[in-house]
Coordinates of N, CA and C in Angstrom, one line a residue:
M1 N 21.9 -10.7 -79.8 CA 21.9 -10.6 -78.3 C 23.3 -11.3 -77.8
D2 N 23.9 -12.3 -78.7 CA 25.0 -13.1 -78.4 C 26.2 -12.1 -78.0
E3 N 26.4 -11.1 -78.8 CA 27.6 -10.2 -78.5 C 27.4 -9.5 -77.2
V4 N 26.2 -9.0 -77.0 CA 25.8 -8.3 -75.8 C 26.0 -9.3 -74.5
L5 N 25.4 -10.5 -74.7 CA 25.7 -11.5 -73.7 C 27.1 -11.7 -73.4
D6 N 28.0 -11.9 -74.6 CA 29.4 -12.2 -74.3 C 30.1 -11.0 -73.6
R7 N 29.8 -9.8 -73.9 CA 30.4 -8.6 -73.0 C 29.7 -8.6 -71.6
L8 N 28.6 -9.1 -71.3 CA 28.0 -9.1 -70.0 C 28.8 -10.2 -69.1
V9 N 28.9 -11.4 -69.9 CA 29.6 -12.4 -69.2 C 31.1 -12.0 -69.0
D10 N 31.7 -11.3 -69.9 CA 33.0 -11.0 -69.5 C 33.3 -10.0 -68.4
T11 N 32.4 -9.0 -68.5 CA 32.2 -8.1 -67.3 C 32.0 -8.7 -66.1
A12 N 30.9 -9.6 -65.9 CA 30.6 -10.1 -64.7 C 31.7 -11.2 -64.2
W13 N 32.3 -11.8 -65.3 CA 33.4 -12.7 -64.7 C 34.6 -11.8 -64.2
E14 N 34.8 -10.8 -64.9 CA 36.1 -10.0 -64.3 C 36.0 -9.3 -62.9
K15 N 34.5 -9.0 -62.8 CA 34.1 -8.4 -61.4 C 34.3 -9.6 -60.4
F16 N 33.7 -10.7 -60.8 CA 33.8 -11.9 -59.9 C 35.2 -12.3 -59.5
T17 N 36.1 -12.4 -60.5 CA 37.3 -13.1 -60.3 C 38.4 -12.1 -59.7
V18 N 38.2 -10.8 -60.1 CA 39.1 -9.8 -59.7 C 38.7 -9.1 -58.5
Q19 N 37.4 -8.6 -58.3 CA 37.0 -7.8 -57.3 C 36.1 -8.4 -56.2
T20 N 35.6 -9.6 -56.3 CA 34.8 -10.2 -55.2 C 35.8 -10.9 -54.4
P21 N 35.8 -10.5 -53.0 CA 36.5 -11.2 -52.1 C 36.1 -12.9 -52.0
R22 N 37.0 -13.8 -51.7 CA 36.9 -15.1 -51.9 C 35.6 -15.5 -50.8
D23 N 35.5 -14.8 -49.7 CA 34.4 -15.1 -48.6 C 33.1 -14.4 -49.0
R24 N 32.9 -13.9 -50.1 CA 31.6 -13.4 -50.7 C 31.0 -13.9 -51.9
R25 N 29.7 -13.7 -52.1 CA 29.1 -14.0 -53.4 C 29.1 -12.8 -54.0
F26 N 29.2 -12.8 -55.4 CA 28.9 -11.8 -56.3 C 27.3 -11.9 -56.8
L27 N 26.6 -10.8 -56.4 CA 25.2 -10.7 -56.6 C 25.0 -9.8 -57.9
I28 N 24.4 -10.3 -58.8 CA 23.9 -9.6 -60.1 C 22.3 -9.5 -60.0
G29 N 21.7 -8.2 -60.2 CA 20.3 -8.0 -60.3 C 20.0 -7.5 -61.6
I30 N 18.9 -8.1 -62.2 CA 18.4 -7.8 -63.5 C 16.9 -7.5 -63.3
G31 N 16.5 -6.4 -63.6 CA 15.0 -6.0 -63.5 C 14.5 -5.5 -64.8
G32 N 13.2 -5.3 -64.9 CA 12.6 -4.7 -66.0 C 11.1 -5.1 -66.0
I33 N 10.4 -4.4 -67.0 CA 9.0 -4.7 -67.1 C 8.7 -6.3 -67.5
P34 N 7.3 -6.7 -67.3 CA 7.1 -7.8 -67.7 C 7.3 -8.1 -69.1
G35 N 8.0 -9.2 -69.7 CA 8.1 -9.5 -71.1 C 9.1 -8.7 -71.7
S36 N 10.0 -8.3 -70.8 CA 11.4 -7.5 -71.5 C 12.4 -8.4 -71.7
G37 N 12.4 -9.7 -71.2 CA 13.5 -10.7 -71.5 C 14.5 -11.0 -70.3
K38 N 13.9 -10.4 -69.0 CA 14.6 -10.6 -68.1 C 15.1 -12.0 -67.8
T39 N 14.1 -12.9 -67.7 CA 14.2 -14.3 -67.4 C 15.1 -15.0 -68.4
T40 N 14.9 -14.8 -69.8 CA 15.7 -15.3 -70.8 C 17.3 -14.9 -70.6
L41 N 17.5 -13.5 -70.3 CA 18.7 -13.2 -70.2 C 19.4 -13.6 -69.0
S42 N 18.8 -13.7 -67.8 CA 19.2 -14.3 -66.7 C 19.7 -15.8 -66.8
K43 N 18.7 -16.6 -67.3 CA 19.2 -18.0 -67.6 C 20.3 -18.1 -68.6
R44 N 20.4 -17.3 -69.7 CA 21.6 -17.5 -70.6 C 22.9 -16.9 -69.9
L45 N 22.8 -16.0 -68.9 CA 23.9 -15.5 -68.2 C 24.5 -16.5 -67.2
T46 N 23.6 -16.9 -66.4 CA 23.9 -18.0 -65.7 C 24.5 -19.3 -66.3
A47 N 24.0 -19.8 -67.3 CA 24.6 -20.8 -68.1 C 25.9 -20.6 -68.7
A48 N 26.0 -19.3 -69.1 CA 27.4 -18.9 -69.8 C 28.5 -18.8 -68.6
L49 N 28.1 -18.2 -67.3 CA 29.0 -18.1 -66.3 C 29.4 -19.4 -65.8
N50 N 28.5 -20.4 -65.7 CA 28.8 -21.8 -65.4 C 29.7 -22.4 -66.3
A51 N 29.5 -22.0 -67.8 CA 30.4 -22.9 -68.7 C 31.8 -22.2 -68.7
R52 N 31.7 -21.0 -68.3 CA 33.2 -20.4 -68.4 C 33.9 -21.0 -67.2
H53 N 33.1 -21.1 -65.9 CA 33.7 -21.6 -64.8 C 34.4 -23.0 -65.1
A54 N 33.4 -23.9 -65.7 CA 33.8 -25.3 -66.1 C 34.7 -25.5 -67.0
A55 N 34.9 -24.8 -68.0 CA 36.1 -24.7 -68.7 C 37.5 -24.2 -67.9
Q56 N 37.4 -23.5 -66.9 CA 38.5 -23.1 -66.2 C 38.9 -24.2 -64.9
F57 N 37.8 -24.8 -64.6 CA 37.9 -25.6 -63.3 C 36.9 -26.9 -63.5
P58 N 37.3 -27.8 -64.4 CA 36.7 -28.9 -64.7 C 36.4 -29.7 -63.6
G59 N 35.2 -30.2 -63.5 CA 34.6 -31.1 -62.3 C 34.2 -30.2 -61.1
S60 N 34.4 -29.1 -61.1 CA 33.9 -28.2 -59.9 C 32.3 -28.0 -60.2
P61 N 31.8 -28.0 -58.9 CA 30.3 -27.6 -59.1 C 30.0 -26.3 -59.7
P62 N 28.7 -26.0 -60.1 CA 28.6 -24.8 -60.9 C 28.6 -23.6 -59.9
V63 N 29.3 -22.5 -60.4 CA 29.5 -21.3 -59.6 C 28.3 -20.4 -59.5
A64 N 27.5 -20.4 -60.6 CA 26.3 -19.4 -60.6 C 25.1 -20.2 -60.6
I65 N 23.9 -19.3 -60.0 CA 22.6 -19.9 -59.8 C 21.7 -18.7 -60.1
F66 N 20.5 -19.0 -60.6 CA 19.5 -18.1 -60.9 C 18.4 -18.1 -60.0
V67 N 18.2 -17.1 -59.3 CA 17.1 -17.0 -58.5 C 16.0 -16.0 -59.0
P68 N 14.8 -16.2 -59.5 CA 13.9 -15.4 -59.8 C 13.0 -14.8 -58.7
M69 N 12.6 -13.6 -58.9 CA 11.8 -13.0 -57.7 C 10.4 -13.5 -57.7
D70 N 9.9 -14.2 -58.7 CA 8.5 -14.6 -58.7 C 8.2 -15.5 -57.5
G71 N 9.2 -16.2 -56.8 CA 8.8 -17.0 -55.6 C 8.4 -15.8 -54.5
F72 N 8.5 -14.5 -54.8 CA 8.3 -13.7 -53.6 C 7.0 -13.0 -53.9
H73 N 6.1 -13.4 -54.8 CA 4.8 -12.8 -55.0 C 4.1 -13.2 -53.6
Y74 N 3.1 -12.4 -53.3 CA 2.3 -12.8 -52.3 C 1.3 -14.1 -53.0
T75 N 0.9 -14.9 -52.0 CA 0.0 -16.0 -52.5 C -1.2 -15.2 -52.9
R76 N -2.1 -16.2 -53.5 CA -3.4 -15.7 -53.9 C -4.3 -15.3 -52.6
A77 N -4.1 -16.3 -51.8 CA -4.7 -16.2 -50.4 C -4.4 -14.8 -49.8
Q78 N -3.1 -14.5 -49.7 CA -2.8 -13.1 -49.1 C -3.2 -11.9 -50.1
L79 N -3.3 -12.1 -51.3 CA -3.9 -11.1 -52.2 C -5.5 -10.8 -51.8
D80 N -6.2 -12.1 -51.6 CA -7.6 -12.0 -51.1 C -7.7 -11.3 -49.8
A81 N -6.8 -11.4 -49.1 CA -6.9 -10.7 -47.6 C -6.6 -9.2 -47.7
M82 N -6.1 -8.7 -48.9 CA -5.7 -7.2 -48.9 C -7.1 -6.4 -49.0
P83 N -6.9 -5.0 -48.7 CA -8.1 -4.2 -48.7 C -9.0 -4.1 -50.0
D84 N -8.2 -4.4 -51.1 CA -8.9 -4.3 -52.3 C -8.4 -5.5 -53.2
P85 N -9.0 -6.7 -52.8 CA -8.5 -8.0 -53.4 C -8.5 -7.9 -55.0
A86 N -9.6 -7.3 -55.7 CA -9.7 -7.4 -57.1 C -8.6 -6.7 -57.7
T87 N -8.2 -5.5 -57.1 CA -7.1 -4.9 -57.7 C -5.7 -5.6 -57.4
A88 N -5.5 -6.0 -56.2 CA -4.3 -6.8 -56.0 C -4.0 -8.0 -56.8
H89 N -5.1 -8.6 -57.3 CA -5.2 -9.9 -58.3 C -4.7 -9.3 -59.7
A90 N -5.6 -8.2 -60.1 CA -5.4 -7.7 -61.4 C -3.8 -7.0 -61.5
R91 N -3.4 -6.5 -60.4 CA -2.0 -5.9 -60.5 C -0.8 -6.8 -60.0
R92 N -1.1 -8.2 -60.0 CA -0.1 -8.9 -59.4 C 1.2 -8.6 -60.3
G93 N 2.3 -8.8 -59.7 CA 3.6 -8.4 -60.2 C 3.8 -6.9 -59.9
A94 N 3.0 -5.9 -59.6 CA 3.3 -4.6 -59.1 C 4.0 -4.8 -57.8
E95 N 4.6 -3.7 -57.4 CA 5.4 -3.7 -56.1 C 4.9 -4.1 -54.9
F96 N 3.6 -3.7 -54.8 CA 2.8 -4.1 -53.6 C 2.4 -5.6 -53.5
T97 N 2.7 -6.3 -54.6 CA 2.1 -7.7 -54.5 C 3.2 -8.8 -54.2
F98 N 4.5 -8.0 -54.0 CA 5.6 -9.0 -53.6 C 5.9 -8.7 -52.2
D99 N 6.4 -9.8 -51.6 CA 6.9 -9.7 -50.2 C 8.3 -9.2 -50.1
G100 N 8.4 -7.8 -50.4 CA 9.6 -7.2 -50.4 C 10.6 -7.3 -49.3
E101 N 10.0 -7.5 -47.9 CA 10.8 -7.7 -46.9 C 11.5 -8.8 -46.9
R102 N 10.8 -9.9 -47.3 CA 11.4 -11.2 -47.3 C 12.5 -11.4 -48.5
F103 N 12.3 -10.8 -49.6 CA 13.3 -10.6 -50.6 C 14.6 -9.9 -50.0
H104 N 14.4 -8.9 -49.4 CA 15.4 -8.1 -48.7 C 16.0 -9.3 -47.8
Q105 N 15.5 -9.9 -47.0 CA 16.2 -10.8 -45.9 C 17.0 -11.8 -46.8
L106 N 16.6 -12.3 -48.0 CA 17.2 -13.3 -48.8 C 18.6 -12.5 -49.2
V107 N 18.5 -11.3 -49.7 CA 19.5 -10.7 -50.2 C 20.6 -10.4 -49.3
R108 N 20.3 -10.2 -48.0 CA 21.2 -9.8 -46.9 C 21.8 -11.4 -46.6
R109 N 21.2 -12.4 -46.6 CA 21.8 -13.6 -46.3 C 22.8 -14.0 -47.3
L110 N 22.4 -13.8 -48.6 CA 23.4 -14.0 -49.8 C 24.6 -13.1 -49.7
H111 N 24.6 -11.8 -49.2 CA 25.5 -11.1 -49.1 C 26.5 -11.4 -48.0
A112 N 26.0 -12.1 -47.0 CA 26.9 -12.2 -45.8 C 28.0 -13.1 -46.2
P113 N 29.3 -12.8 -45.4 CA 30.4 -13.7 -45.7 C 30.2 -15.1 -45.7
L114 N 31.0 -15.8 -46.5 CA 30.9 -17.2 -46.6 C 32.0 -17.8 -45.5
T115 N 31.6 -18.8 -44.9 CA 32.3 -19.6 -43.9 C 32.2 -21.1 -44.1
A116 N 33.1 -21.8 -43.4 CA 33.0 -23.2 -43.4 C 31.6 -23.7 -43.0
A117 N 31.1 -22.9 -42.1 CA 29.7 -23.2 -41.7 C 28.4 -22.7 -42.4
T118 N 28.7 -22.0 -43.6 CA 27.6 -21.4 -44.2 C 26.8 -22.5 -44.6
P119 N 25.5 -22.5 -44.5 CA 24.4 -23.4 -45.0 C 23.9 -23.2 -46.3
T120 N 23.2 -24.2 -46.8 CA 22.5 -23.9 -48.1 C 21.4 -23.0 -47.8
I121 N 21.3 -21.8 -48.6 CA 20.2 -21.0 -48.4 C 19.0 -21.4 -49.4
Y122 N 17.8 -21.5 -48.9 CA 16.8 -21.9 -49.7 C 15.8 -20.6 -50.1
A123 N 15.5 -20.5 -51.4 CA 14.6 -19.5 -51.8 C 13.4 -20.0 -52.5
P124 N 12.3 -19.4 -52.5 CA 10.9 -19.9 -53.2 C 11.1 -19.7 -54.7
S125 N 10.4 -20.5 -55.3 CA 10.1 -20.6 -56.8 C 8.7 -20.0 -57.0
F126 N 8.3 -20.3 -58.1 CA 6.8 -19.8 -58.4 C 6.5 -21.0 -59.3
D127 N 5.2 -21.6 -58.8 CA 4.5 -22.7 -59.5 C 3.5 -22.0 -60.5
H128 N 3.7 -22.0 -61.6 CA 2.7 -21.5 -62.7 C 1.4 -22.1 -62.7
A129 N 1.5 -23.5 -62.4 CA 0.3 -24.3 -62.7 C -0.6 -24.0 -61.4
A130 N 0.0 -23.8 -60.2 CA -0.8 -23.5 -59.0 C -0.9 -22.0 -58.9
K131 N -0.2 -21.1 -59.6 CA -0.3 -19.8 -59.7 C 0.1 -19.1 -58.1
D132 N 1.1 -19.9 -57.7 CA 1.4 -19.4 -56.2 C 2.9 -19.8 -56.1
P133 N 3.5 -19.1 -55.0 CA 4.9 -19.6 -54.7 C 5.1 -21.0 -54.3
K134 N 6.2 -21.5 -54.4 CA 6.6 -22.9 -54.0 C 7.9 -22.7 -53.0
E135 N 7.7 -23.0 -51.7 CA 8.6 -22.6 -50.7 C 9.9 -23.4 -50.8
D136 N 11.0 -22.9 -50.5 CA 12.3 -23.6 -50.4 C 12.3 -24.5 -51.5
D137 N 12.2 -24.0 -52.9 CA 12.5 -24.9 -54.0 C 13.9 -24.5 -54.8
I138 N 14.4 -23.6 -54.5 CA 15.8 -23.2 -55.2 C 16.8 -23.3 -53.9
A139 N 17.8 -24.2 -54.1 CA 18.9 -24.3 -53.2 C 20.1 -23.5 -53.7
V140 N 20.5 -22.6 -52.8 CA 21.8 -21.9 -53.1 C 22.9 -22.3 -52.2
E141 N 23.6 -23.0 -52.8 CA 24.7 -23.8 -52.0 C 25.9 -22.9 -51.8
P142 N 26.7 -23.0 -50.8 CA 27.7 -22.4 -50.4 C 28.8 -22.4 -51.8
T143 N 28.7 -23.2 -52.5 CA 29.5 -23.2 -53.7 C 29.0 -22.4 -54.8
H144 N 27.8 -21.9 -54.7 CA 27.3 -20.9 -55.7 C 27.7 -19.5 -55.3
R145 N 28.8 -19.2 -55.9 CA 29.3 -17.8 -55.6 C 28.9 -16.6 -56.3
I146 N 27.9 -16.9 -57.6 CA 27.5 -15.9 -58.3 C 26.0 -16.1 -58.1
V147 N 25.2 -15.1 -57.9 CA 23.9 -15.3 -57.8 C 23.2 -14.3 -58.6
V148 N 22.4 -14.7 -59.7 CA 21.7 -13.8 -60.6 C 20.2 -13.7 -60.0
L149 N 19.7 -12.4 -59.6 CA 18.6 -12.3 -59.1 C 17.8 -11.6 -60.1
E150 N 16.5 -12.0 -60.5 CA 15.8 -11.4 -61.5 C 14.3 -11.2 -61.1
G151 N 13.8 -10.0 -61.6 CA 12.3 -9.7 -61.3 C 11.9 -8.3 -61.6
N152 N 10.6 -8.2 -61.6 CA 9.9 -6.9 -61.9 C 10.5 -5.8 -60.9
C153 N 10.8 -6.0 -60.0 CA 11.1 -5.1 -58.7 C 12.7 -5.3 -58.4
A154 N 13.5 -6.0 -59.2 CA 14.9 -6.3 -58.7 C 15.7 -5.1 -58.7
S155 N 15.4 -4.2 -59.5 CA 16.2 -2.9 -59.5 C 15.5 -1.7 -59.2
L156 N 14.3 -1.8 -58.6 CA 13.6 -0.7 -58.1 C 14.6 0.2 -57.1
P157 N 14.4 1.5 -57.3 CA 15.5 2.3 -56.5 C 14.7 2.5 -55.0
V158 N 14.1 1.6 -54.5 CA 13.3 1.8 -53.3 C 13.5 0.7 -52.4
F159 N 13.6 0.9 -51.1 CA 13.7 -0.2 -50.0 C 12.5 -0.8 -49.9
P160 N 12.2 -2.3 -49.8 CA 13.2 -3.1 -49.8 C 13.9 -3.8 -50.8
F161 N 13.4 -3.3 -52.2 CA 14.0 -4.1 -53.3 C 15.3 -3.6 -53.6
N162 N 15.9 -2.5 -53.2 CA 17.2 -2.1 -53.4 C 18.0 -1.7 -52.1
P163 N 18.1 -2.6 -51.2 CA 18.4 -2.5 -50.0 C 20.2 -2.0 -49.8
P164 N 20.4 -1.1 -49.2 CA 21.8 -0.8 -48.9 C 22.5 -1.8 -48.2
L165 N 23.5 -2.4 -48.7 CA 24.2 -3.3 -48.3 C 25.7 -3.0 -47.9
P166 N 26.3 -3.3 -46.8 CA 27.7 -3.0 -46.6 C 28.6 -3.4 -47.5
S167 N 29.6 -2.6 -48.1 CA 30.5 -3.1 -48.9 C 31.5 -4.2 -48.3
P168 N 31.7 -5.3 -49.0 CA 32.8 -6.1 -48.6 C 34.2 -5.5 -48.7
P169 N 35.1 -5.9 -47.8 CA 36.5 -5.1 -47.8 C 37.1 -5.7 -49.2
P170 N 37.9 -4.7 -49.8 CA 38.4 -4.9 -51.2 C 39.4 -6.2 -51.2
R171 N 39.3 -6.7 -52.4 CA 40.3 -7.9 -52.6 C 41.6 -7.4 -52.7
H172 N 42.6 -8.1 -52.3 CA 44.2 -7.8 -52.4 C 44.4 -8.0 -54.0
P173 N 45.0 -6.9 -54.5 CA 45.5 -7.1 -56.1 C 46.0 -8.5 -56.5
N174 N 46.7 -9.1 -55.7 CA 47.5 -10.2 -56.0 C 46.7 -11.6 -55.7
Q175 N 45.5 -11.4 -55.2 CA 44.6 -12.4 -54.8 C 43.9 -13.0 -56.2
T176 N 44.0 -14.2 -56.7 CA 43.4 -14.7 -57.8 C 42.2 -15.5 -57.3
F177 N 41.3 -15.8 -58.3 CA 40.1 -16.8 -58.0 C 40.7 -18.2 -57.7
N178 N 40.1 -18.9 -56.7 CA 40.2 -20.3 -56.4 C 39.0 -20.9 -55.9
P179 N 38.4 -21.7 -56.8 CA 37.0 -22.2 -56.2 C 37.1 -23.0 -55.0

């Protein structure tokens, strides 16, 4: 897996440093079925991107952050309120058990241009002990220019999980990365 991860890091770093405008974040989506290694890959990718950034820019804050979709699960109380609660609980993790619209809103906020006034964006995490999302637990700072989004539905080819986003203006060929 290390060789594959190295190639993925090289590709992501190239796209970030060469193609991503300075006023934008580079969003990476990793999707797949439960148990397929999405979380492991996402964490390792995030750590490797931060290590590469730290080697090039010592003392700078981390450039990448990992945001799993698990925080967008409907709560157990919301599943209880569905027309068929037993099925909703049994199929938790299926598309209809996620708050896709809320995930879409997060992606749009992360995709927006960065300015001096850009605030920290908070995302929910998932508390496995409580078996429910934990609100505002992940802080995506303006300095987080790479966001790794991971989850069962992160790459579904349907709205709201795969929202159409406007393309940012292309980066000038002579523009180089500067944190």
